[in-house]
Coordinates of C-alpha atoms in Angstrom, one line a residue:
X610 CA -83.0 -46.0 -48.5
X611 CA -81.0 -44.4 -51.3
X612 CA -80.1 -41.4 -49.1
X613 CA -79.0 -43.7 -46.3
X614 CA -76.7 -45.7 -48.5
X615 CA -75.2 -42.6 -50.1
X616 CA -74.4 -41.2 -46.6
X617 CA -72.7 -44.5 -45.6
X618 CA -70.6 -44.3 -48.8
X619 CA -69.4 -40.8 -47.9
X620 CA -68.4 -41.8 -44.4
X621 CA -66.5 -44.8 -45.6
X622 CA -64.6 -42.6 -48.1
X623 CA -63.6 -40.1 -45.4
X624 CA -62.4 -42.8 -43.1
X625 CA -60.2 -44.3 -45.9
X626 CA -58.7 -40.9 -46.7
X627 CA -57.9 -40.3 -43.0
X628 CA -56.2 -43.6 -42.8
X629 CA -54.2 -42.7 -45.9
X630 CA -53.1 -39.3 -44.5
X631 CA -52.1 -40.9 -41.2
X632 CA -50.0 -43.5 -42.8
X633 CA -48.3 -40.8 -44.9
X634 CA -47.5 -38.7 -41.8
X635 CA -46.1 -41.7 -40.0
X636 CA -43.9 -42.6 -43.0
X637 CA -42.6 -39.0 -43.3
X638 CA -41.8 -38.8 -39.5
X639 CA -39.9 -42.1 -39.7
X640 CA -37.8 -40.8 -42.6
X641 CA -37.0 -37.5 -40.7
X642 CA -35.9 -39.4 -37.5
X643 CA -33.7 -41.6 -39.6
X644 CA -32.2 -38.5 -41.3
X645 CA -31.6 -36.8 -37.9
X646 CA -30.1 -39.9 -36.4
X647 CA -27.9 -40.3 -39.4
X648 CA -26.7 -36.6 -39.1
X649 CA -25.8 -37.0 -35.5
X650 CA -24.1 -40.2 -36.2
X651 CA -22.0 -38.5 -38.9
X652 CA -21.0 -35.7 -36.5
X653 CA -20.0 -38.2 -33.8
X654 CA -18.0 -40.1 -36.3
X655 CA -16.3 -36.9 -37.5
X656 CA -15.5 -36.0 -33.9
X657 CA -14.1 -39.4 -33.2
X658 CA -12.1 -39.2 -36.4
X659 CA -10.7 -35.8 -35.3
X660 CA -9.8 -37.0 -31.9
X661 CA -8.2 -40.0 -33.4
X662 CA -6.3 -37.8 -35.8
X663 CA -5.1 -35.5 -33.1
X664 CA -4.1 -38.4 -30.9
X665 CA -2.2 -39.9 -33.8
X666 CA -0.6 -36.5 -34.5
X667 CA 0.5 -36.0 -30.9
X668 CA 1.7 -39.6 -30.6
X669 CA 3.7 -39.1 -33.8
X670 CA 5.2 -35.8 -32.6
X671 CA 6.3 -37.2 -29.3
X672 CA 7.6 -40.4 -30.8
X673 CA 11.4 -40.1 -30.7
X674 CA 11.2 -36.6 -29.3
X675 CA 14.0 -35.7 -26.8
X676 CA 12.9 -32.9 -24.5
X677 CA 16.5 -32.7 -23.2
X678 CA 17.7 -31.0 -26.4
X679 CA 16.8 -27.5 -27.4
X680 CA 15.3 -26.8 -30.8
X681 CA 17.9 -26.2 -33.5
X682 CA 20.7 -27.6 -31.5
X683 CA 24.0 -27.3 -33.4
X684 CA 22.2 -25.5 -36.3
X685 CA 20.8 -22.1 -35.2
X686 CA 20.1 -20.0 -32.1
X687 CA 16.7 -20.5 -30.4
X688 CA 14.8 -17.2 -30.2
X689 CA 12.4 -16.8 -27.2
X690 CA 9.8 -14.1 -27.7
X691 CA 8.3 -12.8 -24.4
X692 CA 5.8 -10.3 -23.1
X693 CA 4.2 -9.5 -19.8
X694 CA 0.7 -8.6 -18.7
X695 CA 0.6 -7.2 -15.2
X696 CA -2.7 -8.0 -13.5
X697 CA -1.8 -6.4 -10.1
X698 CA 1.2 -4.4 -8.8
X699 CA 1.9 -4.1 -5.2
X700 CA 2.4 -3.8 -2.3
X701 CA 5.8 -2.2 -2.0
X702 CA 7.9 -2.7 1.2
X703 CA 10.3 0.2 2.0
X704 CA 11.9 -1.6 4.9
X705 CA 12.7 -4.8 2.8
X706 CA 13.2 -2.8 -0.4
X707 CA 11.0 -5.2 -2.4
X708 CA 7.7 -5.3 -4.3
X709 CA 5.2 -7.9 -5.3
X710 CA 3.8 -8.3 -8.8
X711 CA 1.2 -10.7 -10.3
X712 CA 1.7 -11.3 -14.0
X713 CA 0.8 -13.4 -17.0
X714 CA 4.2 -14.4 -18.3
X715 CA 4.1 -15.4 -22.0
X716 CA 6.9 -17.1 -24.0
X717 CA 6.9 -18.1 -27.6
X718 CA 9.4 -20.1 -29.6
X719 CA 9.6 -22.4 -32.6
X720 CA 10.4 -26.1 -32.4
X721 CA 10.5 -27.6 -35.9
X722 CA 10.3 -31.1 -34.5
X723 CA 6.7 -30.4 -33.6
X724 CA 5.4 -29.5 -37.1
X725 CA 2.3 -31.3 -38.1
X726 CA -0.4 -31.5 -40.8
X727 CA -4.0 -31.8 -39.7
X728 CA -7.5 -30.3 -39.9
X729 CA -6.6 -27.4 -37.6
X730 CA -3.8 -24.9 -37.7
X731 CA -3.5 -24.6 -33.9
X732 CA -3.9 -27.2 -31.2
X733 CA -5.2 -26.0 -27.8
X734 CA -3.4 -28.2 -25.3
X735 CA -3.2 -28.3 -21.5
X736 CA -0.2 -28.1 -19.3
X737 CA 0.4 -31.9 -19.3
X738 CA 2.2 -31.7 -22.6
X739 CA 4.6 -29.1 -21.3
X740 CA 6.4 -31.7 -19.2
X741 CA 7.0 -33.8 -22.3
X742 CA 8.6 -31.1 -24.6
X743 CA 11.5 -28.7 -24.3
X744 CA 10.7 -25.4 -22.5
X745 CA 13.0 -22.4 -21.8
X746 CA 14.8 -22.4 -18.5
X747 CA 13.8 -18.8 -17.7
X748 CA 14.5 -17.5 -14.2
X749 CA 14.2 -14.1 -12.5
X750 CA 17.5 -12.5 -11.6
X751 CA 16.2 -10.1 -8.9
X752 CA 13.4 -12.4 -7.7
X753 CA 13.3 -13.2 -4.0
X754 CA 10.3 -15.5 -4.2
X755 CA 8.1 -16.7 -7.0
X756 CA 4.9 -18.6 -6.9
X757 CA 3.3 -20.5 -9.8
X758 CA -0.5 -20.8 -9.2
X759 CA -1.9 -24.3 -9.1
X760 CA -5.5 -23.8 -8.0
X761 CA -7.7 -25.4 -9.1
X762 CA -5.2 -26.8 -11.7
X763 CA -1.8 -25.4 -12.8
X764 CA -2.5 -22.0 -14.4
X765 CA -0.6 -22.8 -17.6
X766 CA -1.6 -22.5 -21.2
X767 CA 0.0 -24.2 -24.2
X768 CA -0.8 -23.7 -27.9
X769 CA 0.9 -25.5 -30.8
X770 CA 0.8 -24.2 -34.4
X771 CA 1.2 -26.4 -37.4
X772 CA 4.6 -24.9 -38.2
X773 CA 5.9 -25.9 -34.8
X774 CA 5.5 -22.5 -33.0
X775 CA 4.6 -22.8 -29.3
X776 CA 2.9 -20.3 -27.0
X777 CA 3.5 -21.0 -23.3
X778 CA 1.7 -18.8 -20.7
X779 CA 1.9 -19.0 -16.9
X780 CA 0.4 -17.0 -14.1
X781 CA 3.1 -16.0 -11.6
X782 CA 3.3 -14.0 -8.4
X783 CA 6.8 -12.6 -7.9
X784 CA 8.5 -10.8 -5.0
X785 CA 11.5 -8.9 -6.5
X786 CA 14.1 -6.5 -5.2
X787 CA 13.6 -2.8 -5.7
X788 CA 16.8 -0.8 -4.9
X789 CA 15.7 2.6 -3.4
X790 CA 17.6 5.8 -2.9
X791 CA 15.9 7.6 0.0
X792 CA 17.7 11.0 0.1
X793 CA 14.5 12.7 -1.1
X794 CA 12.1 10.8 1.2
X795 CA 9.1 11.3 1.3
X796 CA 9.2 13.2 -2.0
X797 CA 11.2 10.4 -3.7
X798 CA 10.7 8.4 -6.9
X799 CA 11.9 4.9 -7.7
X800 CA 12.3 2.5 -10.6
X801 CA 11.6 -1.1 -9.6
X802 CA 13.1 -3.5 -12.1
X803 CA 12.0 -7.0 -13.1
X804 CA 14.9 -8.9 -14.7
X805 CA 14.7 -12.4 -16.3
X806 CA 16.7 -14.5 -18.7
X807 CA 18.0 -18.0 -19.4
X808 CA 19.7 -19.7 -16.5
X809 CA 22.0 -22.1 -18.5
X810 CA 22.0 -21.0 -22.2
X811 CA 24.3 -18.1 -23.3
X812 CA 23.5 -15.9 -26.3
X813 CA 25.2 -18.3 -28.6
X814 CA 22.4 -20.8 -28.0
X815 CA 19.3 -18.9 -26.7
X816 CA 18.3 -15.3 -27.3
X817 CA 15.4 -13.4 -25.7
X818 CA 13.4 -10.7 -27.6
X819 CA 10.2 -8.7 -26.9
X820 CA 7.2 -9.9 -28.8
X821 CA 5.8 -6.5 -29.9
X822 CA 8.9 -4.4 -29.2
X823 CA 10.0 -2.9 -26.0
X824 CA 7.3 -0.2 -25.9
X825 CA 4.3 -2.5 -26.1
X826 CA 5.4 -5.8 -24.5
X827 CA 4.9 -4.8 -20.9
X828 CA 1.3 -3.8 -20.2
X829 CA -0.3 -3.0 -16.8
X830 CA -4.0 -3.5 -16.3
X831 CA -6.0 -0.3 -15.7
X832 CA -7.2 -1.4 -12.2
X833 CA -3.9 -3.3 -11.5
X834 CA -2.4 -0.9 -9.0
X835 CA -2.5 -2.1 -5.4
X836 CA -0.5 0.7 -3.9
X837 CA -1.3 2.9 -0.9
X838 CA 1.8 5.1 -0.7
X839 CA 2.8 5.2 -4.4
X840 CA 1.6 6.3 -7.8
X841 CA 2.5 3.9 -10.7
X842 CA 3.4 6.6 -13.2
X843 CA 4.7 4.4 -16.0
X844 CA 6.8 1.5 -17.2
X845 CA 9.2 0.6 -19.9
X846 CA 11.2 -2.4 -21.2
X847 CA 14.7 -3.0 -22.4
X848 CA 17.4 -5.6 -22.9
X849 CA 21.0 -5.9 -21.8
X850 CA 23.8 -8.4 -22.0
X851 CA 25.8 -9.5 -19.0
X852 CA 29.2 -11.2 -19.1
X853 CA 30.1 -14.0 -16.7
X854 CA 32.8 -16.6 -16.5
X855 CA 30.4 -19.0 -18.4
X856 CA 29.8 -16.6 -21.3
X857 CA 27.5 -13.8 -22.3
X858 CA 23.8 -13.9 -21.4
X859 CA 20.8 -11.9 -22.5
X860 CA 18.8 -10.2 -19.7
X861 CA 15.3 -8.8 -20.3
X862 CA 14.4 -5.9 -18.1
X863 CA 11.1 -4.2 -17.3
X864 CA 11.1 -1.0 -15.1
X865 CA 8.1 0.2 -13.2
X866 CA 8.3 3.8 -12.1
X867 CA 6.8 4.8 -8.7
X868 CA 6.2 8.3 -7.2
X869 CA 5.5 8.4 -3.4
X870 CA 2.3 10.0 -2.1
X871 CA 3.2 12.6 0.5
X872 CA -0.2 13.1 2.1
X873 CA 0.3 10.5 4.9
X874 CA 3.6 12.0 6.0
X875 CA 2.2 15.5 6.0
X876 CA -0.5 14.5 8.4
X877 CA 1.6 12.2 10.6
X878 CA 5.0 14.0 10.7
X879 CA 5.2 17.4 9.1
X880 CA 2.1 19.0 10.7
X881 CA 3.0 17.8 14.2
X882 CA 6.5 19.1 13.9
X883 CA 5.3 22.4 12.6
X884 CA 2.8 22.8 15.4
X885 CA 5.4 21.8 18.0
X886 CA 7.8 24.5 16.8
X887 CA 5.0 27.1 17.0
X888 CA 4.0 26.0 20.4
X889 CA 7.6 26.4 21.6
X890 CA 7.6 30.0 20.4
X891 CA 4.5 30.8 22.5
X892 CA 6.8 31.0 25.5
X893 CA 8.3 34.2 24.1
X894 CA 5.0 36.0 24.9
X895 CA 4.9 34.9 28.5
X896 CA 6.4 37.1 31.3
X897 CA 10.0 36.2 32.2
X898 CA 8.9 35.7 35.8
X899 CA 6.6 32.8 34.7
X900 CA 9.3 30.3 35.2
X901 CA 7.1 27.1 35.7
X902 CA 5.0 27.8 32.6
X903 CA 8.0 28.5 30.3
X904 CA 9.9 25.5 31.6
X905 CA 6.9 23.2 30.8
X906 CA 6.7 24.7 27.3
X907 CA 10.4 24.1 26.7
X908 CA 10.8 20.6 28.1
X909 CA 7.5 19.3 26.6
X910 CA 8.2 20.5 23.1
X911 CA 11.7 19.0 23.2
X912 CA 10.4 15.6 24.3
X913 CA 7.7 15.8 21.7
X914 CA 10.2 16.4 18.9
X915 CA 12.3 13.5 20.2
X916 CA 9.3 11.2 20.0
X917 CA 8.4 12.4 16.5
X918 CA 11.9 11.8 15.2
X919 CA 12.0 8.3 16.5
X920 CA 8.5 7.3 15.1
X921 CA 9.3 8.8 11.7
X922 CA 12.2 6.4 11.3
X923 CA 10.3 3.2 12.1
X924 CA 8.8 2.9 8.6
X925 CA 12.2 3.2 6.9
X926 CA 15.2 0.9 6.5
X927 CA 18.2 1.8 8.6
X928 CA 20.1 3.8 6.0
X929 CA 23.3 5.6 6.8
X930 CA 22.4 8.9 5.2
X931 CA 19.9 11.6 6.1
X932 CA 16.6 11.8 4.2
X933 CA 14.6 15.0 3.5
X934 CA 12.3 14.3 6.4
X935 CA 15.3 13.9 8.7
X936 CA 16.6 17.3 7.7
X937 CA 13.1 18.8 8.4
X938 CA 12.9 17.1 11.8
X939 CA 16.5 18.1 12.7
X940 CA 15.8 21.8 11.9
X941 CA 12.5 21.7 13.9
X942 CA 14.4 20.2 16.8
X943 CA 17.0 22.9 16.6
X944 CA 14.3 25.6 16.8
X945 CA 12.6 23.9 19.8
X946 CA 15.9 23.5 21.6
X947 CA 16.9 27.1 20.8
X948 CA 13.6 28.3 22.4
X949 CA 14.5 26.4 25.6
X950 CA 18.1 27.9 25.6
X951 CA 16.6 31.4 25.0
X952 CA 14.4 31.0 28.1
X953 CA 17.4 29.9 30.1
X954 CA 19.3 33.0 29.0
X955 CA 16.4 35.3 29.8
X956 CA 16.0 33.7 33.2
X957 CA 19.7 34.1 34.0
X958 CA 19.6 37.9 33.4
X959 CA 16.2 38.1 35.2
X960 CA 17.7 36.7 38.4
X961 CA 20.5 39.2 38.4
X962 CA 18.1 42.1 38.0
X963 CA 15.9 40.8 40.8
X964 CA 18.9 40.8 43.2
X965 CA 19.6 44.4 42.4
X966 CA 16.1 45.8 42.1
X967 CA 14.7 43.7 44.9
X968 CA 17.1 45.4 47.4
X969 CA 16.0 48.8 46.3
X970 CA 12.4 47.8 46.6
X971 CA 12.9 46.6 50.1
X972 CA 14.6 49.8 51.1
X973 CA 11.8 51.8 49.5
X974 CA 9.1 49.7 51.3
X975 CA 10.9 50.0 54.7
X976 CA 12.6 53.4 54.9
X977 CA 14.4 54.5 58.1
X978 CA 11.8 56.4 60.2
X979 CA 12.9 59.7 61.4
X980 CA 11.7 61.2 64.7
X981 CA 9.5 64.2 64.0
X982 CA 10.2 65.5 67.5
X983 CA 13.9 65.8 66.7
X984 CA 13.0 67.8 63.6
X985 CA 10.7 70.0 65.8
X986 CA 13.2 70.5 68.6
X987 CA 16.1 71.4 66.4
X988 CA 14.9 74.9 65.5
X989 CA 14.1 75.6 69.1
X990 CA 17.6 74.6 70.3
X991 CA 19.0 76.9 67.7
X992 CA 16.9 79.7 68.8
X993 CA 17.6 79.1 72.4
X994 CA 21.3 79.4 71.8
X995 CA 21.1 83.0 70.8
X996 CA 18.0 84.3 72.6
X997 CA 16.4 83.6 75.9
X998 CA 13.4 81.3 75.5
X999 CA 10.0 82.8 76.1
X1000 CA 6.8 81.0 75.4
X1001 CA 5.5 82.2 72.0
X1002 CA 2.4 80.7 70.4
X1003 CA 3.3 81.9 66.9
X1004 CA 6.6 79.9 67.0
X1005 CA 4.8 76.7 68.0
X1006 CA 2.4 77.0 65.1
X1007 CA 5.3 77.6 62.7
X1008 CA 7.2 74.6 64.1
X1009 CA 4.2 72.3 63.7
X1010 CA 3.8 73.5 60.1
X1011 CA 7.4 72.6 59.3
X1012 CA 7.0 69.2 60.8
X1013 CA 3.9 68.5 58.7
X1014 CA 5.6 69.6 55.6
X1015 CA 8.6 67.4 56.3
X1016 CA 6.4 64.3 56.8
X1017 CA 4.5 65.0 53.6
X1018 CA 7.8 65.1 51.7
X1019 CA 8.9 61.8 53.2
X1020 CA 5.7 60.1 52.2
X1021 CA 6.0 61.5 48.7
X1022 CA 9.5 60.2 48.4
X1023 CA 8.5 56.8 49.6
X1024 CA 5.7 56.7 47.0
X1025 CA 8.1 57.7 44.3
X1026 CA 10.7 55.1 45.1
X1027 CA 8.2 52.2 45.1
X1028 CA 7.5 51.6 41.4
X1029 CA 6.4 48.0 40.8
X1030 CA 6.4 48.4 37.0
X1031 CA 10.1 48.8 37.0
X1032 CA 10.8 45.8 39.2
X1033 CA 8.1 43.1 38.4
X1034 CA 6.2 41.9 35.2
X1035 CA 8.8 43.4 32.9
X1036 CA 9.6 42.1 29.3
X1037 CA 13.1 41.1 28.4
X1038 CA 14.7 42.6 25.3
X1039 CA 15.8 39.1 24.3
X1040 CA 12.1 38.0 24.3
X1041 CA 11.2 41.0 22.1
X1042 CA 13.8 40.1 19.6
X1043 CA 12.9 36.4 19.7
X1044 CA 9.3 37.1 18.9
X1045 CA 10.4 38.4 15.5
X1046 CA 13.6 36.5 14.7
X1047 CA 12.3 32.9 15.4
X1048 CA 9.1 33.1 13.3
X1049 CA 10.9 34.8 10.4
X1050 CA 13.7 32.2 10.3
X1051 CA 11.3 29.3 10.6
X1052 CA 9.1 30.7 7.8
X1053 CA 12.1 31.2 5.6
X1054 CA 13.3 27.7 6.2
X1055 CA 9.9 26.3 5.2
X1056 CA 9.8 28.3 2.0
X1057 CA 13.2 27.1 0.9
X1058 CA 12.6 23.5 2.0
X1059 CA 9.3 23.0 0.2
X1060 CA 10.3 25.0 -2.9
X1061 CA 13.4 22.9 -3.3
X1062 CA 11.9 19.4 -2.9
X1063 CA 8.5 19.9 -4.5
X1064 CA 9.9 21.6 -7.7
X1065 CA 12.6 19.0 -8.1
X1066 CA 12.2 16.5 -10.9
X1067 CA 12.2 12.9 -9.7
X1068 CA 15.7 11.4 -10.4
X1069 CA 16.1 7.7 -10.6
X1070 CA 19.7 6.6 -10.5
X1071 CA 20.8 4.4 -13.4
X1072 CA 17.5 4.7 -15.3
X1073 CA 16.2 7.4 -17.6
X1074 CA 12.7 8.5 -16.6
X1075 CA 9.9 8.1 -19.1

């Protein structure tokens, strides 16, 4: 009985201790949950306080703010700092003389009316505030068409510092003019400008400057080139002042330097012209009597050069001067046309020689046949005049011998007079000279042409190359 009672006492003690531990755990968990809920509540309260503070700050900044007036009106000049990041460049249109560029256009200025004091030094704002404050009236002087991207929302960024400095960024796609001088086409280089400035404010009110200097304020992305016919070899930036009837204005300029790729034109124009000229010179190696073949060579090559010259001009604007490709095509056309004139000259002199040599050939092929009996009777008549004729066998044998000898001589003379080599299949001296003169002149022209244009430094008028 004592053992049984002792066992019951131990079980009751363990149960009491378990209840005590469970109650302690429950109490500790409740305290932790209360602490967590209180921390979250404090954070939410702080966030609400910040939102309330910023709302009050913005409401206070815009209270009495007139966005029609520029900062510092009547006191100082407003300075607009700008820079450009080019995300894609191209394509470039030669016929329209324009190019397309996609940029992040950044502007920064200080508006003391927007100074504030708060828990943050910079306020990240959306584009809705931009319509309520003063912004620069920047426009692109040489822009033909500009697009501000609005998908899915307007691609604009606005940042406001506590000292009133604003950063305003927009994503733009601009189609701008690119004046081109095509004298060296297709070995030409161009500088495509991008000009912008204030539309209404002269330098006495608004001045534009580069944010990080002219050398670092225009940046092109490494994979930003979208050009098939050009290499983007560099860019630079600068500033100039222009004078109008309304005053002096600041114009910011960024130049993008392009060098044309020549591979396409070598394949499509230069090689066909080169092969056409060589084909026209093959006719010099044909016999001058091959009139149909040489006529086909001459006329076909002339028509081919005409087609090539027309197709080469389709990708260019209608300029009033000759390009480097035009000079090459013109010289090739001159060689092809000269080959046709050379054949006409050879054919003219060949016809005259046929009229002379052909008559001789006909006489040689059809000589006047002499009667061998006349030749055999003539000695007999001579003999009968002085001596009475008596039949003599020896005389008959001698007469027949003379007759045979005479016929052999006539046949030999006929064979000697008919010489086809001197009449047909002959080579003209003009063809022999042309086989050497034409290739040498064409090769010399190519050496001078390519050495002149390939070794020439790209010259961009009005701009110093970098």
